[in-house]
PDB file of C-alpha atoms in Angstrom:
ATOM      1  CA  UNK A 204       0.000   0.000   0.000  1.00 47.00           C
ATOM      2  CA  UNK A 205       2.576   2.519  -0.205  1.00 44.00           C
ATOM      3  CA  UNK A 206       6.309   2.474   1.193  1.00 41.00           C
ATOM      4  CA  UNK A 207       8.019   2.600   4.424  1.00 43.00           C
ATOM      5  CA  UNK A 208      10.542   6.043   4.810  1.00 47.00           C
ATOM      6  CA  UNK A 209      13.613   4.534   4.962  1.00 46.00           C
ATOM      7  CA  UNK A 210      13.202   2.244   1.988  1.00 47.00           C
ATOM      8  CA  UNK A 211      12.865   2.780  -1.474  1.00 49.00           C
ATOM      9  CA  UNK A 212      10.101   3.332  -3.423  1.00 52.00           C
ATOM     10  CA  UNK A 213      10.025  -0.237  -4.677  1.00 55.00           C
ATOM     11  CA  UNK A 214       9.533  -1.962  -1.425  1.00 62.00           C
ATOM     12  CA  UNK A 215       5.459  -2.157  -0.790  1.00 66.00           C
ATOM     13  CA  UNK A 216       3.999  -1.091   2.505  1.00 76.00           C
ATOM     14  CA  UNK A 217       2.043  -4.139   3.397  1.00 82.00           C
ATOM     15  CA  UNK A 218       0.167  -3.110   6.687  1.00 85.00           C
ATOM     16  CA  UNK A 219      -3.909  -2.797   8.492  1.00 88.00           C
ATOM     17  CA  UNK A 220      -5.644  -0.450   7.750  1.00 90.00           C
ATOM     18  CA  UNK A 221      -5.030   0.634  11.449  1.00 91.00           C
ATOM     19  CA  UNK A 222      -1.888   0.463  11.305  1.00 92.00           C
ATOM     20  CA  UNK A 223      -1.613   2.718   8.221  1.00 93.00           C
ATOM     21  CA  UNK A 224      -3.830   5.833   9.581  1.00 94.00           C
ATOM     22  CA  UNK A 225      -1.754   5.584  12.553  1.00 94.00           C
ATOM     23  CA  UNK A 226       0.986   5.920  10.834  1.00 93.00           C
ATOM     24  CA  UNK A 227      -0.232   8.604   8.652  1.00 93.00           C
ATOM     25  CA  UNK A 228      -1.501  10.403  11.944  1.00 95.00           C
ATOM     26  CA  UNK A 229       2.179  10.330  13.049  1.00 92.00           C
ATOM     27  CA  UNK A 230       2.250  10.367  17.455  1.00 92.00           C
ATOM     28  CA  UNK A 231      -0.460   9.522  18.469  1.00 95.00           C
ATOM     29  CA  UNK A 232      -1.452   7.551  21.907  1.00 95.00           C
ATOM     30  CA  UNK A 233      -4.106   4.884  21.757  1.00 94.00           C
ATOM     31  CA  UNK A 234      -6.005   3.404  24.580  1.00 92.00           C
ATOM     32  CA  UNK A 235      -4.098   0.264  25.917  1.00 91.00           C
ATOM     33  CA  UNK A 236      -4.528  -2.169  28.459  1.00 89.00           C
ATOM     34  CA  UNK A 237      -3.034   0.137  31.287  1.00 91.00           C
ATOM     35  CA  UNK A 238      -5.043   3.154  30.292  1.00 91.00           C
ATOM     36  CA  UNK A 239      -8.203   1.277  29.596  1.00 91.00           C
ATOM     37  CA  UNK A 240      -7.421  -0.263  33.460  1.00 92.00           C
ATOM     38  CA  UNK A 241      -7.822   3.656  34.253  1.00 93.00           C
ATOM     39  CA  UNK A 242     -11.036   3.594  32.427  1.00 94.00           C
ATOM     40  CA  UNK A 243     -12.471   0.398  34.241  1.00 91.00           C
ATOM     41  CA  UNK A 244     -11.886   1.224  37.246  1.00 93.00           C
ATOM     42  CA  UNK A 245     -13.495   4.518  36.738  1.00 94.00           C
ATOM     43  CA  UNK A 246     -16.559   2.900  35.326  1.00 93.00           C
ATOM     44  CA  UNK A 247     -16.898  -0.483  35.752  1.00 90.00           C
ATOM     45  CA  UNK A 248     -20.123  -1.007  34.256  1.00 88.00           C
ATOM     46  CA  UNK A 249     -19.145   0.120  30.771  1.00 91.00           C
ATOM     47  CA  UNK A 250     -15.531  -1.818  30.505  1.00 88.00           C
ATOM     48  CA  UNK A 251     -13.495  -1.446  27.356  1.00 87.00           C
ATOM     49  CA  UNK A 252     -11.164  -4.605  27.583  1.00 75.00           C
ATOM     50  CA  UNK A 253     -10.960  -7.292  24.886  1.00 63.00           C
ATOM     51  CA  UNK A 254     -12.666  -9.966  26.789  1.00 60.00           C
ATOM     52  CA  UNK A 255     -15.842  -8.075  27.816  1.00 57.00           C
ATOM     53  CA  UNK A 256     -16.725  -6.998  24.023  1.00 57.00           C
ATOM     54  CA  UNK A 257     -17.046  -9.927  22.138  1.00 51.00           C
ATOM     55  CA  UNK A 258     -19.427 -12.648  23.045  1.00 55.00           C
ATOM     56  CA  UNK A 259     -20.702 -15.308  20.670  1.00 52.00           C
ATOM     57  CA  UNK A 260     -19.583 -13.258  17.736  1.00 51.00           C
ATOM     58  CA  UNK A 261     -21.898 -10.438  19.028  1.00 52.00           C
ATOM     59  CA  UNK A 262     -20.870  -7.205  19.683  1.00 54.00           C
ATOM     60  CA  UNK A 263     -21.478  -7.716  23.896  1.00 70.00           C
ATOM     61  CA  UNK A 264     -21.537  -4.335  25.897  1.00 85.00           C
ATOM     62  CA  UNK A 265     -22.348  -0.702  25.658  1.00 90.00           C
ATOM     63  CA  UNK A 266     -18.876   0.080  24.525  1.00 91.00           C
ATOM     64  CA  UNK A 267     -18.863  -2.505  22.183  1.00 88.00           C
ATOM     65  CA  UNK A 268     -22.416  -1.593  20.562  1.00 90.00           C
ATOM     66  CA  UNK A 269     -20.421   1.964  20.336  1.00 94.00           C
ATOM     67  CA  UNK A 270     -17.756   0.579  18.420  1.00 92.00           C
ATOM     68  CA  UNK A 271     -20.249  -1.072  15.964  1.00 91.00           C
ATOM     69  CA  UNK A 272     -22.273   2.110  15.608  1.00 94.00           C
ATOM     70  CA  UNK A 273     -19.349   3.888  14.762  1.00 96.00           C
ATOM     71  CA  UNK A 274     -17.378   1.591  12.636  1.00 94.00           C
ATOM     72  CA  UNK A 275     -21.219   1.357  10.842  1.00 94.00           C
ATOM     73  CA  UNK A 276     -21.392   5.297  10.186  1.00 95.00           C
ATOM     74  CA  UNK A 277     -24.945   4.800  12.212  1.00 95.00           C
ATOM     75  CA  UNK A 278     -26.151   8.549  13.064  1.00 96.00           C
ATOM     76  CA  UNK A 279     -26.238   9.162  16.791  1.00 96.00           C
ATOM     77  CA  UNK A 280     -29.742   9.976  17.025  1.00 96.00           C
ATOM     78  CA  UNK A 281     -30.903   6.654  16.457  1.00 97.00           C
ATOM     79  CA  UNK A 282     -28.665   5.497  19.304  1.00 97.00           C
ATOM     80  CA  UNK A 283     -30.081   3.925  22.147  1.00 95.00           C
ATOM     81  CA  UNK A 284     -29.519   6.721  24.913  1.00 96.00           C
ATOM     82  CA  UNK A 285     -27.308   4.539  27.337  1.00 95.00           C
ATOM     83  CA  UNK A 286     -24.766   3.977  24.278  1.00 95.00           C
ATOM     84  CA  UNK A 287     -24.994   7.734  24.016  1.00 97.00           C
ATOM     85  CA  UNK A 288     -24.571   8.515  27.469  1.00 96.00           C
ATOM     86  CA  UNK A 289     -21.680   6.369  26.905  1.00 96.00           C
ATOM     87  CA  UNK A 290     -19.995   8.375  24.083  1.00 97.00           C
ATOM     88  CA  UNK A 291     -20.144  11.188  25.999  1.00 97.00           C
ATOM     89  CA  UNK A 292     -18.234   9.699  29.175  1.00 97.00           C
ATOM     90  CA  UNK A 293     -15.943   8.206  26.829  1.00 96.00           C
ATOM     91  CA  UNK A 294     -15.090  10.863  24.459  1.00 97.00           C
ATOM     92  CA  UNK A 295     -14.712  13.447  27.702  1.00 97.00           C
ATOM     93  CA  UNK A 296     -11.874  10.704  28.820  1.00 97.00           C
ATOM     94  CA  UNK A 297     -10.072   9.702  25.978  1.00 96.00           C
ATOM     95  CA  UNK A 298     -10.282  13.753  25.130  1.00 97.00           C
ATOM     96  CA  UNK A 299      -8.934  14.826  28.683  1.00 97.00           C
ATOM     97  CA  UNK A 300      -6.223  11.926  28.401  1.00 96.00           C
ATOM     98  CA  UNK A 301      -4.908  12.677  25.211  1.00 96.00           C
ATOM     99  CA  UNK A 302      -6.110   9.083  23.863  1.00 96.00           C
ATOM    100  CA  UNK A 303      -7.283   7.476  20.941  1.00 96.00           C
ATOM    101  CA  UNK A 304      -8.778   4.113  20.246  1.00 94.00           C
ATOM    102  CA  UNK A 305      -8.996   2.132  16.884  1.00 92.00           C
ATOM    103  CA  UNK A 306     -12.045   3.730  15.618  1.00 94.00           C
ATOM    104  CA  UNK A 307     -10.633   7.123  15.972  1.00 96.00           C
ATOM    105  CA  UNK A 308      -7.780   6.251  14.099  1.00 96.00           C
ATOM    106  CA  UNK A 309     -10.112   5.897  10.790  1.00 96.00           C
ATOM    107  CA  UNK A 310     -12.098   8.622  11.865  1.00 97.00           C
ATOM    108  CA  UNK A 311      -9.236  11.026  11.702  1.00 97.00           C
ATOM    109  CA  UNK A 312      -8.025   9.545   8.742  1.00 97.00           C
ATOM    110  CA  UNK A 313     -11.511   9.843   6.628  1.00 97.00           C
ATOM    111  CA  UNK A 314     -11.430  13.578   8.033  1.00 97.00           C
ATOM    112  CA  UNK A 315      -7.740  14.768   7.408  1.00 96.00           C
ATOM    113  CA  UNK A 316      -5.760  12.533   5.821  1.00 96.00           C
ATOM    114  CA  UNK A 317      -6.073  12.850   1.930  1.00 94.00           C
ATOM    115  CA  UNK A 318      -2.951  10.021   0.604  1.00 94.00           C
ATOM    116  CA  UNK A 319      -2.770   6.716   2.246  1.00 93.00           C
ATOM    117  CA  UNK A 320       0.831   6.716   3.624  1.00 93.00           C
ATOM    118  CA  UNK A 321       3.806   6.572   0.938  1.00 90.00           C
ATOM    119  CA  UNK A 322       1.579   8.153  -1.837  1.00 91.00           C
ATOM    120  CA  UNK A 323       0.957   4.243  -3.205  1.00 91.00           C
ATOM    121  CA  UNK A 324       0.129   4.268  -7.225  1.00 90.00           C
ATOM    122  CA  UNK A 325      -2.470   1.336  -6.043  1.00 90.00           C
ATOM    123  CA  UNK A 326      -4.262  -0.145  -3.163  1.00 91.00           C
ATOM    124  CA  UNK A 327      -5.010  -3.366  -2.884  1.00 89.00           C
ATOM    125  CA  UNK A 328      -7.403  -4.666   0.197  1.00 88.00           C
ATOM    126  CA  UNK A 329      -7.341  -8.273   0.579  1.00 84.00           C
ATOM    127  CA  UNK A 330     -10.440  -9.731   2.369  1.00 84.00           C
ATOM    128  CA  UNK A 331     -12.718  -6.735   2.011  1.00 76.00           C
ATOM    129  CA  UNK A 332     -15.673  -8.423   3.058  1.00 82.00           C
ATOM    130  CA  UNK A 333     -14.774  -8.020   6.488  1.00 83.00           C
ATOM    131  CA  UNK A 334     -14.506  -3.901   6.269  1.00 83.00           C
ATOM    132  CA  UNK A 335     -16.979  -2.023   7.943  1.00 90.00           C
ATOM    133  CA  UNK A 336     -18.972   1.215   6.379  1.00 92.00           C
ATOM    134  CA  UNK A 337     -16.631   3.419   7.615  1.00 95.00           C
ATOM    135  CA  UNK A 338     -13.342   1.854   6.513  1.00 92.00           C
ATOM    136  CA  UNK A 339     -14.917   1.472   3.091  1.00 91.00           C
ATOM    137  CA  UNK A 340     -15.149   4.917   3.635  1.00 93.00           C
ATOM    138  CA  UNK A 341     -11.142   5.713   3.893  1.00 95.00           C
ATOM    139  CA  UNK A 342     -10.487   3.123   1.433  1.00 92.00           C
ATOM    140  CA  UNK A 343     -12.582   5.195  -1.194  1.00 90.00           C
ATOM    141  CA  UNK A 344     -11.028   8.653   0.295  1.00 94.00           C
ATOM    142  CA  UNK A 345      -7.335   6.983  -0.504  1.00 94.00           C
ATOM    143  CA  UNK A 346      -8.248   5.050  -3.702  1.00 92.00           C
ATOM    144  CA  UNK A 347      -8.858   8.907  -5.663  1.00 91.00           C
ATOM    145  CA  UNK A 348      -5.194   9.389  -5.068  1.00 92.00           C
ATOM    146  CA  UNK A 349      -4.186   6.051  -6.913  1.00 91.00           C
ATOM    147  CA  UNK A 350      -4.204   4.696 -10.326  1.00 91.00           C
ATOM    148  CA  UNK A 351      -6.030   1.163  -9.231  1.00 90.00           C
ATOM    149  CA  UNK A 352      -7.564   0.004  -6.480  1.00 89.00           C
ATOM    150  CA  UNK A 353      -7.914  -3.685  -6.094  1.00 88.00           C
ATOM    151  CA  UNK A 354     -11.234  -5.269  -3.157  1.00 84.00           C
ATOM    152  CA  UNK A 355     -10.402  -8.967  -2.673  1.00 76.00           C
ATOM    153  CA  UNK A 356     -13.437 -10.292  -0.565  1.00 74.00           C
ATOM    154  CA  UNK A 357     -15.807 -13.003  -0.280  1.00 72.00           C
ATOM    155  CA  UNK A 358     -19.312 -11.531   0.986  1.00 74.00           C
ATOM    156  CA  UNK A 359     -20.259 -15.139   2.146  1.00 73.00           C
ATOM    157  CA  UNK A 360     -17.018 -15.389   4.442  1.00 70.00           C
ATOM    158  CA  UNK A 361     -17.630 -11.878   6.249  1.00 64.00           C
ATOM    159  CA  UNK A 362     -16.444 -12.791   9.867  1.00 61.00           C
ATOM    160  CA  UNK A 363     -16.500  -9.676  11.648  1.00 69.00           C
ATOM    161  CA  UNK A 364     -19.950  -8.521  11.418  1.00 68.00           C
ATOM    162  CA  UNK A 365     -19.801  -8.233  15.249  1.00 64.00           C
ATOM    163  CA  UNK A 366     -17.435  -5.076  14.551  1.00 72.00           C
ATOM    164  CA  UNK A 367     -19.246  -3.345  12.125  1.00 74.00           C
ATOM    165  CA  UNK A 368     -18.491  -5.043   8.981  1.00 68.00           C
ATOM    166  CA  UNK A 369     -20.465  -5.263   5.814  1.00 78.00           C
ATOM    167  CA  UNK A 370     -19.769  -7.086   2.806  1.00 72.00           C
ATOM    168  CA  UNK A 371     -22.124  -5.251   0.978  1.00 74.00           C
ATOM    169  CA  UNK A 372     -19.519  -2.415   0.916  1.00 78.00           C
ATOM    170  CA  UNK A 373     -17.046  -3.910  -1.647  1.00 75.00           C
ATOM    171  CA  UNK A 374     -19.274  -2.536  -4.217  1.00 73.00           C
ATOM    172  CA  UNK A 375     -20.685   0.363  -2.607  1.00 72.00           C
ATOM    173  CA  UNK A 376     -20.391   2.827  -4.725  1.00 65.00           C
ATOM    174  CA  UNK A 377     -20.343   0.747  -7.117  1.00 64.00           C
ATOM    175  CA  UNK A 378     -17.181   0.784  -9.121  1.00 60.00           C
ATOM    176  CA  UNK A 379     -16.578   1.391 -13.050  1.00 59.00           C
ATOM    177  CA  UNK A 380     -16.191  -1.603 -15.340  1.00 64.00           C
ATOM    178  CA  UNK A 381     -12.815  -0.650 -16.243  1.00 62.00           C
ATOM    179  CA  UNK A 382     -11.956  -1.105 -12.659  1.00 56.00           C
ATOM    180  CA  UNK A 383     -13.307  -4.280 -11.177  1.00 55.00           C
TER     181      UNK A 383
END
């Protein structure tokens, strides 16, 4: 997807999608397990660690029904008000604590960021089934700086559904002839 500074332009950057608008955000700090203890213990009824958001596949948890929302471009005002009440308590922290997590990461990157990182002449997004609206989203926003960009899914093998994914994006828009 583009090429690391200190090699040449040859050398691909082969990376997530996370990984690449953090790197195109430059210093950034994102909520880990020490700072999301902070968070916990603060409030443990909406808890942001890895075990309490998944369960069954299903997005379990107010913060983890965020996360969907988000990752789903879902307006706010059809938000159940908990999950809202949430948001606010959340973005006050993260805001106050100089934090990102992995959603923000896109959402900066779909706001600011206009060239995925290394100015790549294509992009090529292996197992696109399993992006969500909103990384579609900065896909598209990077793609009309590049000469190709190449979806490699399978909508019947979409796995992450629980985070917001939706095959049905591969081909939303819908792309010219000449490019699929």
């Amino acid at each position: 997807m583009g090429k690391k500074e200190d090699e040449d332009s040859t050398t691909p950057l082969i990376s997530t999608l996370h990984s690449l608008a953090k790197r195109s955000l430059g210093s950034v700090k994102l909520v880990d397990e020490k700072t999301a203890s902070a968070w916990n213990q603060q409030y443990p009824a909406w808890s942001v660690t890895a075990k309490d958001r998944i369960d069954g596949g299903v997005a379990a948890g107010i913060p983890a029904q965020y996360d969907t929302l988000r990752n789903r471009l879902t307006p706010q005002a059809v938000w159940h008000p908990e999950i809202r009440r949430f948001a606010g308590k959340w973005e006050a922290w993260k805001r106050e604590s100089e934090l990102l997590d992995f959603t923000d990461l896109l959402e900066r990157c779909v706001e600011s960021v206009a060239t995925a990182p290394g100015a790549p002449a294509s992009l090529i997004v292996d197992e696109a089934q399993d992006c969500s609206p909103l990384m579609m989203r900065l896909i598209h926003k990077w793609a009309e700086k590049v000469e190709r960009l190449y979806l490699i899914g399978d909508e019947d093998q979409c796995i992450f559904n629980w985070m917001g994914a939706d095959p049905t994006v591969m081909l939303d828009p819908p792309l010219p002839a000449d490019q699929i």
